Structures are given as structure tokens and as C-alpha cells.
Amino acid sequence: MVKENSKCQPYFLAIQLDNYKNQIISNAIGSSQKAITIVVLKNQIISLPSSLEEQTKIATILRNMDSNITSLENILSKVQNIKQGIMQQLLTGKIRLV
């Protein structure tokens, strides 16, 4: 829940922090032990629109997109299971194509 005096919408901030984490990881240096330098950290940017209303609108759109992606992934999984079942029946000869 967002407080009225909040400067940031929580879901929007969570997405931005995840992006920030990914930026830092991609800019880490080293082969066996990754390291982050202060220069890398100083160059990272977290963009936050100043308006809480705009953050809320963006967060709503992103949440809806996440929901749609989850639904599509579920459909894809079901279709892959159906395909696997049909392939199994074709390979065993239970179903024959003319």
C-alpha cells in the first residue's frame, strides 16, 4: 500500500531495483570472482518519474503485462504437453496419419 506522502510506488520501485541489479551484474568485472567498483556504481541510474500518479500508471501496465506473460506461458506449457502426447501416440502407432 502506498502512503499519501510517498515519493515512490512500491511495485514500480521493485521493478526499477531489479533493473538496477541487472545493470550492476552486467557491469561487474573479473572472471572467477566478480567485483563491483565504485565507478560502476556511480554510473548506474535509477529512473523515477517525479509524479506518483505516473509511477502508478506505469506499474499497472507492467503488472498487467506480467499477468499476460504468465497466462501465455501457461498456455504454451499446455500446448507443449499436448504436442508431446500426440507425438508419443504417433511414435507408438496408436495414431496413424494417412
Short mmCIF file of C-alpha atoms in Angstrom, two decimals:
data_model
loop_
_atom_site.label_atom_id
_atom_site.label_comp_id
_atom_site.label_asym_id
_atom_site.label_seq_id
_atom_site.Cartn_x
_atom_site.Cartn_y
_atom_site.Cartn_z
CA MET A 1 0.00 0.00 0.00
CA VAL A 2 1.27 3.45 -0.87
CA LYS A 3 1.16 6.17 1.74
CA GLU A 4 -0.08 9.57 0.63
CA ASN A 5 3.27 11.22 1.33
CA SER A 6 5.24 8.50 -0.51
CA LYS A 7 7.57 9.56 -3.27
CA CYS A 8 7.62 6.17 -4.95
CA GLN A 9 5.10 3.49 -5.88
CA PRO A 10 6.37 0.18 -4.36
CA TYR A 11 5.79 -2.10 -7.38
CA PHE A 12 7.42 0.44 -9.69
CA LEU A 13 10.40 0.74 -7.32
CA ALA A 14 10.76 -3.05 -7.18
CA ILE A 15 10.96 -3.22 -10.98
CA GLN A 16 13.48 -0.38 -11.08
CA LEU A 17 15.64 -2.00 -8.40
CA ASP A 18 15.59 -5.28 -10.32
CA ASN A 19 16.77 -3.41 -13.42
CA TYR A 20 19.45 -1.70 -11.29
CA LYS A 21 20.63 -5.09 -10.01
CA ASN A 22 20.84 -6.42 -13.58
CA GLN A 23 22.86 -3.36 -14.67
CA ILE A 24 25.32 -3.87 -11.83
CA ILE A 25 25.70 -7.59 -12.55
CA SER A 26 26.29 -6.98 -16.26
CA ASN A 27 28.97 -4.40 -15.46
CA ALA A 28 30.77 -6.50 -12.85
CA ILE A 29 34.41 -7.21 -13.64
CA GLY A 30 36.52 -10.28 -13.05
CA SER A 31 36.47 -13.87 -14.26
CA SER A 32 36.38 -16.14 -11.23
CA GLN A 33 35.27 -13.63 -8.59
CA LYS A 34 33.05 -10.83 -9.89
CA ALA A 35 33.64 -7.40 -8.38
CA ILE A 36 31.89 -4.06 -8.46
CA THR A 37 33.89 -0.87 -8.37
CA ILE A 38 32.70 2.47 -7.05
CA VAL A 39 32.99 3.84 -10.59
CA VAL A 40 30.49 1.25 -11.82
CA LEU A 41 28.08 2.08 -9.00
CA LYS A 42 28.34 5.82 -9.63
CA ASN A 43 27.46 5.34 -13.29
CA GLN A 44 24.26 3.39 -12.60
CA ILE A 45 20.97 5.23 -12.91
CA ILE A 46 17.60 4.55 -11.30
CA SER A 47 14.96 6.47 -13.19
CA LEU A 48 11.93 7.51 -11.17
CA PRO A 49 9.23 9.75 -12.56
CA SER A 50 8.56 12.52 -10.06
CA SER A 51 4.80 12.01 -10.20
CA LEU A 52 3.43 9.20 -8.07
CA GLU A 53 0.46 9.06 -10.46
CA GLU A 54 2.75 8.36 -13.42
CA GLN A 55 4.61 5.68 -11.46
CA THR A 56 1.29 4.05 -10.59
CA LYS A 57 0.19 4.06 -14.24
CA ILE A 58 3.48 2.51 -15.35
CA ALA A 59 3.36 -0.07 -12.55
CA THR A 60 -0.21 -1.01 -13.50
CA ILE A 61 0.76 -1.52 -17.14
CA LEU A 62 3.80 -3.61 -16.16
CA ARG A 63 1.75 -5.69 -13.72
CA ASN A 64 -0.81 -6.36 -16.47
CA MET A 65 1.98 -7.34 -18.85
CA ASP A 66 3.42 -9.73 -16.23
CA SER A 67 -0.03 -11.25 -15.80
CA ASN A 68 -0.42 -11.68 -19.58
CA ILE A 69 3.03 -13.26 -19.86
CA THR A 70 2.18 -15.72 -17.09
CA SER A 71 -1.07 -16.65 -18.84
CA LEU A 72 0.71 -17.15 -22.16
CA GLU A 73 3.41 -19.26 -20.50
CA ASN A 74 0.68 -21.48 -19.01
CA ILE A 75 -0.96 -21.86 -22.43
CA LEU A 76 2.42 -22.66 -24.00
CA SER A 77 3.07 -25.33 -21.38
CA LYS A 78 -0.32 -26.94 -22.02
CA VAL A 79 0.21 -26.91 -25.80
CA GLN A 80 3.70 -28.44 -25.39
CA ASN A 81 2.20 -31.21 -23.22
CA ILE A 82 -0.48 -31.90 -25.84
CA LYS A 83 2.18 -31.97 -28.58
CA GLN A 84 4.29 -34.39 -26.57
CA GLY A 85 1.27 -36.67 -26.04
CA ILE A 86 0.36 -36.65 -29.71
CA MET A 87 3.97 -37.34 -30.72
CA GLN A 88 4.07 -40.27 -28.30
CA GLN A 89 0.89 -41.71 -29.81
CA LEU A 90 2.29 -41.26 -33.33
CA LEU A 91 5.57 -42.95 -32.41
CA THR A 92 3.85 -45.91 -30.74
CA GLY A 93 1.49 -46.35 -33.71
CA LYS A 94 -1.73 -45.70 -31.77
CA ILE A 95 -2.45 -42.92 -34.24
CA ARG A 96 -1.58 -43.16 -37.93
CA LEU A 97 -1.53 -40.37 -40.46
CA VAL A 98 -2.90 -41.12 -43.90
#
